[in-house]
Amino acid sequence: VKASNLTTKALDAVISKILPLDLDAQSRAEELQSKLTKPPGSLGALEAIGIRLCAISGECPPPVPSPAALVVFAGDHGVLEEGVSPWPKEVTGQMVANFCAGGAAVSKGFLDRKIRAGTWNLAQQNAMSIDEANQAIQVGIDVASDLIAKGACCLITGDMGIGNTTPAAALIAAIANQPGRLVTGRGTGVDDAMLAHKTSIVEAALARYKGDIERDADGGSHGPLFALAALGGFEFGALAGFMLQGSASRIPILLDGVIADAAALLAASIAPEVTNYLFAGHLSSEPGAAIALEYLGLTPIVDLGLRLGEGSGACLSLPVLQAAAKIMREMATFDSAGISHKDEE
Amino acid sequence: VKASNLTTKALDAVISKILPLDLDAQSRAEELQSKLTKPPGSLGALEAIGIRLCAISGECPPPVPSPAALVVFAGDHGVLEEGVSPWPKEVTGQMVANFCAGGAAVSKGFLDRKIRAGTWNLAQQNAMSIDEANQAIQVGIDVASDLIAKGACCLITGDMGIGNTTPAAALIAAIANQPGRLVTGRGTGVDDAMLAHKTSIVEAALARYKGDIERDADGGSHGPLFALAALGGFEFGALAGFMLQGSASRIPILLDGVIADAAALLAASIAPEVTNYLFAGHLSSEPGAAIALEYLGLTPIVDLGLRLGEGSGACLSLPVLQAAAKIMREMATFDSAGISHKDEE
């Protein structure tokens, strides 16, 4: 399924810059790992992370992914009127103010890139127009470009949006082809009755989306841009654009939770090579997260049962990414350190 | 089973200072967690870690566990003559030199607290005397005391010792009452034949140890000091002492891999309250690690398949411990941030 009949020229230009991994740098990295002063394989997942950082950057040893830039993309959701969250809509804006005041789990400055005050209710109609979907993606591209130009060597995804686990579930179900009940979770804390209702809303949105695709003769609405417009939210588009630009700039991208995982499915549907640049920062306890990561072929770095969003889980695994790179840059080799080799026959 | 008929007065003094957790601080911490600007439970394991840091320190919010001090306790092992590792004995000292030169996974300065050039071969006889076991524990107590006096707010365990997964397996089997085959692993990389041989060495040591206990009429050799002397290594005793002193000083202790896990079983056998002060930094891929942690009731913070030792796994989870404390110190409450409450009936 091609997305290009709906994408802008600016997006097409970014997509065209996303390269496959550098397999030569990857080979050199594998060889270096075998010479470092440690038993082969003894650094577990750190070794594979370090090797992939080489393949991403084309350098061995890889640059340390520092400084890292965390962006929390915020959006409001029309579907909130269906009663899918116990929190009122105002909390999105209040929490953004809390970030700016330094009081949240993750705190930072503010950039106004508003597309609209909130999406339409995806249970009833498409959440946004194709034009707005492209605008949202462009926000992410622009923000990532700017941060990379300012020296960011790692991009960390964050999100804030009361109700946004509902579009996340719908997007994951649509792209990974799963039923709504398997991907819909309790978000920030819905009870059993609200969970059943939320699942029915996700299922209704999926049915509407699939019906639209079946009625569409020319196939133009089958791609990820249409999925974003039909089932998504502005922060999902921005996150996908952020990942696409990071990949085009050969920068590792650390995903936070289920919102980022859903946006990663969008980004990978737009440009499959994106998955090579993504690291799953943690495993959100939302059920859609494991399904999305499995679809993407990504293993989460930590699993601490977080479900907050805001980039909180991804921040916890940034030191792991940095350690994986530093080990390759700073650890001695057996030869350089004059250490006796393993007694191999 | 009492250890005190074998312990020194200095060790008894440390044991007497290890207090239960502060349940009042724990209650205040639970209440604070419910007021922070996040949905209840949404920070997953970070919440429980933060609450335990309060119960350890008696302060809510808890002090940030920084600066942290990592100590790599090194020892050589007589059992190496049985062919339980593919690496020659010289590598222990060479790697210590590599740490000091800054070339290893974890690098630092050097402190000479040698007890003996290496233990006796635990497959044939006790690895050390009871007096040496007490000396080893005292090394850990002294090193921890000194670091805490210099301002360390968190202790991280590290180890280096070619062959030390063999005594680790023997200690875990003895204390957690498991067969040798379930706790013996490939260490730094033994093949199938060497693993079978290594398992038989662990089983032989256990049989010798159990036989000694059965023949001992007064019960004086049943305790953890005898287990350390019979089956351990100098670094295990030092690590246990390090944990005991950290607990007595109400400092959180971050365990590295299977060597630390085995030493933690010793420390907890000497003073059960120690487990309240321990955090499992990661899950080593050595099979004894999961068994020891389950016995201790500890959940590893990260699981990245490491099996290097040297404190490498524990270092990766220090930022998680620090984040758990910082969140409680810095995050706003719903009231202070003026954020609308969850719509609860």
XYZ file of C-alpha atoms in Angstrom:
690
model
C 0.000 0.000 0.000
C 1.483 3.306 -1.019
C 1.106 6.466 0.992
C 2.565 8.780 -1.586
C -0.668 9.815 -3.235
C -1.538 11.570 0.016
C 1.863 12.842 1.156
C 3.260 16.320 0.649
C 6.433 17.013 -1.310
C 8.166 18.016 1.928
C 7.352 14.648 3.456
C 8.417 12.806 0.313
C 11.759 14.608 0.525
C 12.297 13.425 4.094
C 11.293 9.860 3.182
C 13.789 9.809 0.325
C 16.629 10.609 2.746
C 15.986 7.640 5.039
C 18.775 5.168 4.279
C 19.179 1.505 5.184
C 21.560 0.693 8.036
C 25.292 0.876 7.272
C 26.188 -2.823 7.122
C 29.890 -2.130 6.839
C 29.879 -0.170 10.099
C 27.792 -2.979 11.591
C 30.431 -5.578 10.668
C 33.198 -3.464 12.148
C 31.122 -3.071 15.307
C 30.614 -6.825 15.636
C 34.353 -7.351 15.313
C 35.130 -4.648 17.889
C 32.676 -6.204 20.368
C 34.590 -9.490 20.144
C 37.888 -7.774 21.058
C 36.751 -5.737 24.064
C 37.915 -6.840 27.540
C 34.850 -8.894 28.409
C 33.721 -12.432 27.648
C 31.827 -12.539 24.318
C 28.134 -11.791 24.819
C 28.571 -10.892 28.491
C 27.146 -7.408 28.054
C 23.906 -8.894 26.728
C 21.579 -6.424 25.067
C 24.138 -3.622 25.421
C 26.232 -5.271 22.721
C 23.387 -5.366 20.184
C 22.429 -1.781 21.048
C 26.017 -0.618 20.527
C 26.255 -2.439 17.207
C 23.011 -0.874 16.005
C 24.210 2.589 17.027
C 27.188 1.972 14.711
C 24.937 0.831 11.880
C 22.731 3.914 12.365
C 25.554 6.427 12.440
C 27.930 4.687 10.033
C 30.679 5.106 12.644
C 32.494 2.505 14.765
C 32.744 3.151 17.657
C 29.446 5.024 17.548
C 28.911 8.597 18.727
C 27.491 8.743 22.264
C 23.781 9.633 21.930
C 24.188 12.809 23.962
C 22.811 15.399 24.253
C 19.377 13.873 23.819
C 16.298 15.996 23.137
C 12.941 15.037 24.597
C 9.843 16.546 23.013
C 6.389 16.087 24.511
C 3.842 16.493 21.711
C 0.445 17.417 23.130
C -2.981 17.120 21.584
C -6.641 17.098 22.535
C -9.080 14.469 21.407
C -12.696 14.815 20.297
C -13.338 11.202 21.259
C -13.198 12.288 24.891
C -16.900 13.196 24.551
C -17.595 9.449 24.387
C -16.469 9.029 27.994
C -13.256 7.070 27.387
C -11.250 8.650 30.231
C -12.011 9.609 33.811
C -9.980 12.820 33.376
C -11.466 16.064 32.004
C -10.117 17.533 28.753
C -8.717 20.603 30.524
C -6.009 18.432 32.106
C -4.061 18.261 28.823
C -3.459 22.005 28.869
C -3.009 22.106 32.633
C -0.350 19.404 32.452
C 1.435 21.267 29.642
C 1.513 24.278 31.971
C 2.804 21.940 34.715
C 5.627 20.761 32.386
C 6.605 24.366 31.758
C 6.557 25.120 35.486
C 8.836 22.152 36.178
C 6.312 20.182 38.238
C 5.632 17.108 36.141
C 7.500 13.801 35.758
C 9.231 15.395 32.773
C 9.510 19.167 32.486
C 10.608 21.567 29.772
C 9.864 24.665 27.662
C 6.912 25.302 25.376
C 6.563 25.579 21.585
C 3.189 26.541 20.083
C 2.523 24.503 16.953
C -1.229 24.178 17.314
C -3.100 22.698 14.350
C -6.601 22.826 15.850
C -7.984 22.958 19.406
C -8.541 19.189 19.261
C -9.462 16.413 16.866
C -12.988 15.500 15.883
C -14.572 12.511 17.613
C -13.080 9.490 15.838
C -15.974 7.303 16.941
C -18.240 9.388 14.680
C -16.032 10.739 11.872
C -12.411 11.056 10.787
C -10.382 12.726 13.530
C -8.798 15.174 11.073
C -8.447 15.948 7.395
C -5.615 14.567 5.256
C -4.271 18.103 5.075
C -4.194 18.322 8.876
C -2.527 14.899 9.066
C 0.235 16.212 6.819
C 0.485 19.377 8.913
C 0.876 17.295 12.057
C 3.645 15.232 10.498
C 5.339 18.405 9.345
C 5.330 19.752 12.912
C 7.332 16.719 13.994
C 9.710 17.033 11.048
C 10.296 20.717 11.781
C 10.836 20.207 15.513
C 13.264 17.317 14.926
C 15.170 19.267 12.226
C 15.552 22.208 14.533
C 16.776 20.117 17.478
C 19.221 18.154 15.326
C 20.554 21.422 13.878
C 21.091 22.581 17.460
C 23.137 19.460 18.243
C 20.703 16.805 19.484
C 22.288 13.366 19.024
C 19.282 11.381 20.208
C 15.555 12.090 19.983
C 13.215 11.012 22.777
C 9.479 10.899 22.212
C 7.000 12.191 24.743
C 3.267 12.813 24.637
C 0.466 14.426 26.594
C -3.175 14.161 25.651
C -6.106 13.220 27.830
C -7.888 10.410 25.971
C -4.986 9.559 23.682
C -4.805 5.859 24.535
C -8.065 5.518 22.558
C -6.616 6.680 19.195
C -3.429 4.724 20.058
C -5.488 1.545 20.402
C -7.379 2.265 17.166
C -4.172 2.917 15.209
C -2.434 -0.188 16.559
C -5.481 -2.329 15.799
C -5.737 -0.911 12.272
C -2.055 -1.159 11.338
C -1.131 -4.378 13.181
C -4.482 -5.883 12.149
C -5.657 -6.817 15.633
C -9.106 -6.703 17.226
C -9.865 -3.683 19.399
C -10.254 -5.743 22.568
C -6.613 -6.901 22.436
C -5.139 -3.417 22.177
C -7.452 -1.346 24.381
C -6.240 -0.743 27.922
C -7.007 1.161 31.069
C -4.937 4.184 30.096
C -4.596 6.537 33.033
C -7.029 4.470 35.086
C -10.440 3.468 33.693
C -12.596 0.982 35.562
C -14.069 -2.244 34.137
C -17.248 -0.616 32.825
C -15.365 2.253 31.201
C -12.876 -0.208 29.681
C -15.711 -2.175 28.046
C -17.182 1.078 26.721
C -13.773 2.308 25.522
C -13.232 -0.990 23.691
C -16.600 -0.616 21.946
C -15.615 2.915 20.867
C -12.337 1.612 19.412
C -14.230 -1.160 17.622
C -16.771 1.329 16.237
C -13.994 3.590 14.937
C -12.282 0.605 13.313
C -15.526 -0.489 11.660
C -16.081 3.027 10.291
C -12.481 3.172 9.036
C -12.654 -0.239 7.366
C -15.974 0.642 5.793
C -14.478 3.810 4.311
C -11.593 1.815 2.862
C -13.947 -0.762 1.319
C -16.026 1.976 -0.305
C -12.941 3.732 -1.675
C -12.460 2.676 -5.278
C -9.056 4.179 -6.125
C -7.205 2.906 -3.061
C -6.007 6.379 -2.126
C -7.359 6.103 1.373
C -5.656 2.821 2.272
C -2.366 4.215 3.487
C -0.973 5.495 6.777
C -1.931 9.119 6.104
C -5.542 8.061 5.960
C -5.156 5.912 9.089
C -3.745 8.924 10.925
C -6.566 11.169 9.684
C -9.288 8.635 10.446
C -8.144 7.244 13.794
C -5.280 9.333 15.099
C -4.536 12.567 16.851
C -2.290 15.505 16.154
C 0.450 14.316 18.520
C 0.573 10.958 16.717
C 1.256 12.669 13.400
C 3.881 14.924 14.960
C 5.567 11.949 16.636
C 5.648 10.076 13.309
C 7.208 13.109 11.605
C 9.727 13.412 14.452
C 10.751 9.772 13.869
C 10.916 10.185 10.098
C 13.207 13.213 10.352
C 15.390 11.583 13.017
C 15.805 8.556 10.753
C 16.620 10.750 7.743
C 19.305 12.435 9.889
C 20.661 9.038 11.106
C 19.888 9.852 14.740
C 18.703 7.149 17.171
C 15.146 7.646 18.408
C 14.079 6.419 21.823
C 10.369 5.599 21.992
C 8.366 6.189 25.130
C 5.149 4.235 25.624
C 2.052 3.163 23.748
C 1.408 6.539 22.081
C 4.910 6.539 20.588
C 4.546 2.861 19.670
C 1.357 3.654 17.724
C 3.063 6.619 16.036
C 6.006 4.348 15.194
C 3.609 2.027 13.364
C 2.483 5.050 11.329
C 6.069 6.137 10.635
C 7.112 2.607 9.663
C 4.085 2.323 7.377
C 5.197 5.535 5.669
C 8.879 4.469 5.467
C 9.750 0.928 6.632
C 13.450 1.729 7.194
C 12.412 3.895 10.163
C 12.305 0.834 12.435
C 16.091 0.534 12.137
C 16.479 3.882 13.890
C 14.032 3.196 16.712
C 14.760 1.881 20.200
C 11.852 0.916 22.441
C 12.636 2.792 25.651
C 10.325 0.708 27.785
C 7.314 -1.579 27.711
C 4.196 0.358 28.632
C 1.662 -1.631 30.605
C -0.982 -0.675 27.999
C -1.730 -3.916 26.096
C -1.305 -2.298 22.676
C 2.339 -1.519 23.423
C 3.546 -5.135 23.352
C 1.546 -5.767 20.166
C 2.950 -2.704 18.425
C 6.538 -3.460 19.469
C 6.259 -7.059 18.340
C 4.922 -5.863 14.976
C 7.879 -3.488 14.712
C 10.345 -6.177 15.847
C 11.580 -4.056 18.759
C 12.533 -5.322 22.246
C 11.898 -2.864 25.080
C 15.011 -1.824 27.014
C 13.300 -1.636 30.412
C 10.015 -2.996 31.709
C 8.976 -1.226 34.893
C 5.200 -1.171 34.457
C 5.007 2.539 33.594
C 1.958 3.940 31.826
C 2.380 7.674 32.302
C 3.614 8.878 28.934
C 5.336 12.280 28.805
C 8.576 10.515 27.815
C 9.043 9.217 31.358
C 9.787 5.610 30.402
C 12.133 6.496 27.567
C 14.200 8.768 29.815
C 14.922 5.816 32.095
C 16.581 3.886 29.294
C 18.639 6.731 27.822
C 21.563 5.877 30.157
C 21.510 2.325 28.762
C 21.811 3.630 25.199
C 24.617 5.952 26.260
C 26.430 3.188 28.177
C 26.252 0.915 25.110
C 28.040 3.571 23.051
C 30.552 4.563 25.736
C 31.610 0.945 26.245
C 32.553 0.710 22.571
C 34.446 3.990 22.733
C 36.264 3.560 26.031
C 36.703 -0.114 26.871
C 40.150 -1.582 26.239
C 40.703 -4.537 23.927
C 42.407 -7.684 25.213
C 45.459 -6.849 23.146
C 45.669 -3.201 24.228
C 45.280 -4.133 27.903
C 47.711 -7.075 27.693
C 45.163 -9.536 29.088
C 45.550 -13.275 28.612
C 43.121 -14.738 26.131
C 40.450 -17.237 26.887
C 41.810 -20.742 26.757
C 40.302 -21.811 23.426
C 41.295 -24.867 21.490
C 20.132 -21.047 62.780
C 22.312 -18.565 64.589
C 25.549 -17.242 63.178
C 26.653 -15.479 66.320
C 28.774 -18.234 67.736
C 31.141 -17.660 64.823
C 30.915 -13.896 64.364
C 33.329 -11.293 65.685
C 32.312 -8.559 68.105
C 32.819 -5.969 65.365
C 30.366 -7.815 63.118
C 27.875 -8.250 65.969
C 28.016 -4.490 66.517
C 27.142 -3.824 62.873
C 24.324 -6.390 62.954
C 22.825 -4.739 66.043
C 22.542 -1.420 64.172
C 20.464 -2.803 61.297
C 16.954 -1.508 61.900
C 13.621 -2.506 60.376
C 12.175 -0.197 57.718
C 10.586 3.029 58.959
C 6.891 2.244 58.487
C 5.805 5.779 59.342
C 7.942 7.217 56.538
C 6.573 4.471 54.294
C 2.977 5.537 55.014
C 3.784 9.174 54.318
C 5.441 8.114 51.059
C 2.378 6.154 49.953
C 0.199 9.184 50.610
C 2.564 11.504 48.721
C 2.575 9.166 45.711
C -1.219 9.439 45.516
C -1.061 13.258 45.350
C 1.616 13.698 42.674
C 0.524 14.926 39.218
C 0.184 11.503 37.616
C -2.544 8.874 37.537
C -2.200 6.516 40.525
C 0.171 3.665 39.740
C 1.226 5.127 36.394
C 4.903 5.237 37.335
C 4.861 1.483 37.929
C 7.893 0.127 39.749
C 9.277 3.651 40.261
C 6.570 4.276 42.836
C 7.444 1.228 44.934
C 11.148 2.051 44.669
C 10.522 5.625 45.832
C 8.401 4.431 48.740
C 11.097 1.971 49.822
C 13.754 4.696 49.634
C 11.604 6.627 52.135
C 11.246 3.604 54.403
C 15.027 3.036 54.260
C 16.007 6.613 55.035
C 13.098 7.512 57.297
C 12.572 10.643 55.191
C 9.710 11.540 52.845
C 10.511 12.621 50.183
C 13.633 10.465 50.241
C 17.183 11.719 49.709
C 18.367 11.202 46.132
C 20.776 8.221 46.184
C 23.652 10.306 44.853
C 26.614 10.226 44.905
C 26.733 6.456 44.609
C 29.904 4.486 45.300
C 30.723 1.390 43.295
C 33.247 -1.023 44.750
C 34.568 -3.989 42.780
C 35.736 -6.616 45.280
C 38.233 -8.958 43.651
C 39.310 -12.416 44.676
C 41.021 -15.482 43.292
C 39.650 -18.974 43.590
C 41.437 -22.239 44.287
C 38.642 -24.155 42.582
C 39.945 -22.863 39.264
C 42.378 -25.821 39.301
C 39.353 -28.050 38.670
C 38.900 -26.520 35.212
C 35.656 -24.615 35.835
C 36.487 -21.620 33.622
C 38.103 -21.215 30.222
C 40.008 -18.142 31.513
C 43.385 -18.368 33.283
C 43.701 -17.189 36.892
C 46.025 -14.313 35.919
C 43.077 -12.525 34.303
C 41.666 -11.499 37.713
C 44.727 -9.372 38.457
C 45.054 -8.198 34.864
C 41.449 -7.021 34.864
C 41.967 -5.199 38.160
C 44.859 -3.399 36.479
C 42.564 -2.728 33.521
C 39.969 -1.169 35.900
C 42.650 1.096 37.324
C 43.794 2.099 33.841
C 40.219 2.986 32.866
C 39.865 0.332 30.193
C 37.183 -1.969 31.569
C 33.379 -1.787 31.527
C 33.665 -0.163 34.938
C 36.859 1.622 35.982
C 38.179 3.103 39.214
C 41.020 3.310 41.746
C 42.593 0.518 43.758
C 42.556 -0.417 47.448
C 44.735 -3.287 48.684
C 42.852 -5.337 51.264
C 44.276 -8.737 50.381
C 43.459 -11.586 52.768
C 45.316 -14.342 50.893
C 46.451 -14.831 47.284
C 43.358 -16.934 46.636
C 41.016 -19.378 48.340
C 41.645 -23.071 48.702
C 39.921 -25.396 46.248
C 36.358 -25.686 47.573
C 35.834 -28.962 45.720
C 38.432 -30.527 48.053
C 38.315 -28.561 51.306
C 36.860 -25.424 52.874
C 37.751 -22.385 50.766
C 38.917 -20.427 53.798
C 39.003 -20.504 57.599
C 36.266 -18.986 59.765
C 38.784 -16.337 60.789
C 39.398 -15.442 57.136
C 35.635 -15.384 56.503
C 35.307 -12.823 59.290
C 38.252 -10.855 57.894
C 36.611 -10.783 54.463
C 33.347 -9.495 55.928
C 35.282 -6.889 57.875
C 36.908 -5.637 54.646
C 33.445 -4.926 53.254
C 32.324 -3.261 56.486
C 35.411 -1.045 56.538
C 35.177 -0.058 52.885
C 31.459 0.768 53.201
C 32.006 2.757 56.425
C 34.728 4.787 54.795
C 32.676 5.555 51.661
C 29.590 6.486 53.693
C 31.721 8.756 55.881
C 32.942 10.412 52.674
C 29.347 11.061 51.561
C 28.237 8.027 49.555
C 24.411 7.905 49.539
C 24.131 4.631 47.643
C 26.400 1.578 47.547
C 26.817 -0.407 44.339
C 28.320 -3.876 44.403
C 30.859 -5.042 41.867
C 33.075 -8.101 41.643
C 35.979 -9.529 39.702
C 37.260 -13.045 40.118
C 37.982 -15.634 37.460
C 36.058 -18.744 38.499
C 33.734 -16.974 40.943
C 30.476 -18.200 39.430
C 31.392 -21.618 40.891
C 31.368 -20.497 44.559
C 28.324 -18.329 43.728
C 26.460 -21.420 42.542
C 27.557 -23.418 45.599
C 26.476 -20.681 48.027
C 23.098 -20.180 46.327
C 22.473 -23.932 46.284
C 23.428 -24.240 49.962
C 21.442 -21.268 51.272
C 18.397 -21.459 48.977
C 18.445 -25.249 49.285
C 18.560 -26.012 45.563
C 20.380 -28.715 43.607
C 23.654 -27.685 41.977
C 22.378 -28.273 38.450
C 19.714 -25.558 38.801
C 22.127 -22.853 39.921
C 25.246 -23.600 37.882
C 25.662 -21.595 34.684
C 28.062 -20.854 31.885
C 29.714 -17.944 33.667
C 31.996 -16.098 31.303
C 31.477 -18.703 28.618
C 31.932 -22.397 29.362
C 30.921 -24.997 26.796
C 28.555 -27.938 27.373
C 31.258 -30.326 28.564
C 32.763 -27.769 30.944
C 29.295 -26.881 32.260
C 28.626 -30.538 33.119
C 32.011 -30.750 34.856
C 31.432 -27.434 36.673
C 28.050 -28.699 37.899
C 29.682 -31.872 39.249
C 32.262 -29.731 41.102
C 29.459 -27.670 42.676
C 27.624 -30.854 43.655
C 30.800 -32.315 45.163
C 31.412 -29.169 47.210
C 27.817 -29.204 48.430
C 28.094 -32.861 49.442
C 31.286 -32.136 51.371
C 29.653 -29.119 53.066
C 26.507 -31.028 54.022
C 28.568 -33.906 55.317
C 30.529 -31.547 57.552
C 27.300 -30.097 58.932
C 25.867 -33.553 59.647
C 28.995 -34.540 61.524
C 28.948 -31.331 63.571
C 27.279 -31.999 66.906
C 27.003 -28.517 68.428
C 25.474 -26.824 65.391
C 28.164 -24.161 65.311
C 28.995 -24.842 61.693
C 25.438 -24.538 60.378
C 25.421 -20.806 59.882
C 26.325 -18.381 57.118
C 29.904 -17.850 58.359
C 30.557 -21.541 57.859
C 28.840 -21.491 54.435
C 31.111 -18.609 53.390
C 34.206 -20.410 54.688
C 33.255 -23.740 53.138
C 31.919 -22.658 49.741
C 32.636 -18.977 49.200
C 35.388 -16.631 48.213
C 36.929 -13.543 49.748
C 34.928 -11.152 47.555
C 31.684 -12.807 48.687
C 32.490 -12.121 52.322
C 33.507 -8.558 51.559
C 30.322 -7.984 49.571
C 28.234 -9.341 52.453
C 30.018 -7.007 54.871
C 29.499 -4.097 52.477
C 25.752 -4.838 52.466
C 25.590 -5.236 56.245
C 27.299 -1.887 56.859
C 25.177 -0.129 54.210
C 22.047 -1.468 55.897
C 23.278 -0.407 59.346
C 23.819 3.107 57.901
C 20.353 3.109 56.231
C 21.859 3.459 52.755
C 20.267 1.751 49.719
C 22.442 -0.951 48.169
C 22.243 -1.757 44.487
C 23.189 -5.352 43.710
C 24.970 -6.287 40.520
C 24.723 -9.862 39.271
C 24.934 -13.409 40.521
C 28.028 -12.887 42.712
C 26.276 -10.082 44.601
C 23.072 -12.120 44.734
C 24.965 -14.986 46.389
C 26.634 -12.557 48.815
C 23.212 -11.064 49.565
C 22.003 -14.519 50.611
C 24.938 -14.644 53.037
C 24.225 -11.138 54.367
C 20.518 -11.883 54.754
C 21.344 -15.127 56.560
C 23.496 -13.123 58.978
C 20.882 -10.343 59.411
C 17.487 -10.839 57.706
C 16.608 -7.103 57.754
C 19.353 -6.554 55.152
C 16.959 -7.482 52.342
C 14.965 -4.308 53.039
C 17.981 -2.230 52.031
C 18.799 -4.144 48.835
C 17.713 -3.373 45.280
C 18.423 -5.914 42.551
C 20.111 -3.831 39.872
C 19.555 -6.340 37.113
C 18.868 -9.980 36.388
C 22.069 -11.737 35.487
C 21.675 -14.451 32.866
C 23.388 -16.890 35.268
C 20.633 -19.286 36.425
C 21.450 -18.891 40.117
C 20.617 -15.186 39.974
C 16.874 -15.645 39.508
C 16.812 -18.297 42.238
C 18.698 -16.096 44.699
C 16.556 -13.039 43.958
C 13.354 -15.011 44.345
C 14.598 -16.348 47.681
C 15.366 -12.776 48.757
C 12.009 -11.495 47.437
C 13.690 -8.948 45.146
C 12.573 -7.975 41.630
C 15.367 -6.954 39.265
C 15.137 -3.386 37.953
C 16.457 -4.167 34.484
C 16.888 -7.398 32.556
C 19.306 -6.964 29.689
C 20.969 -10.371 29.626
C 24.242 -9.154 31.173
C 26.635 -11.608 32.787
C 29.821 -9.572 33.092
C 29.926 -8.632 36.765
C 32.167 -5.698 37.747
C 29.027 -3.755 38.763
C 28.106 -3.205 35.118
C 24.458 -4.242 35.452
C 23.861 -2.340 38.673
C 25.233 0.875 37.164
C 22.559 0.719 34.472
C 19.773 0.837 37.030
C 21.202 3.570 39.259
C 19.431 6.254 37.171
C 16.131 4.449 37.844
C 16.721 4.582 41.600
C 17.658 8.237 41.355
C 14.628 9.066 39.183
C 12.326 7.362 41.696
C 13.631 9.670 44.439
C 13.711 12.829 42.306
C 10.098 12.341 41.244
C 9.016 12.373 44.885
C 11.113 15.455 45.599
C 10.317 17.534 42.518
C 6.963 16.541 41.040
C 4.049 18.874 41.770
C 0.899 17.688 43.507
C -2.492 18.117 41.859
C -3.367 20.781 44.391
C -0.108 22.724 44.068
C -0.309 22.679 40.261
C -4.019 23.550 40.169
C -4.906 20.546 38.027
C -8.460 19.243 37.776
C -9.015 16.010 39.644
C -9.952 12.735 38.081
C -13.699 12.489 37.690
C -14.434 10.098 40.550
C -17.833 9.391 41.930
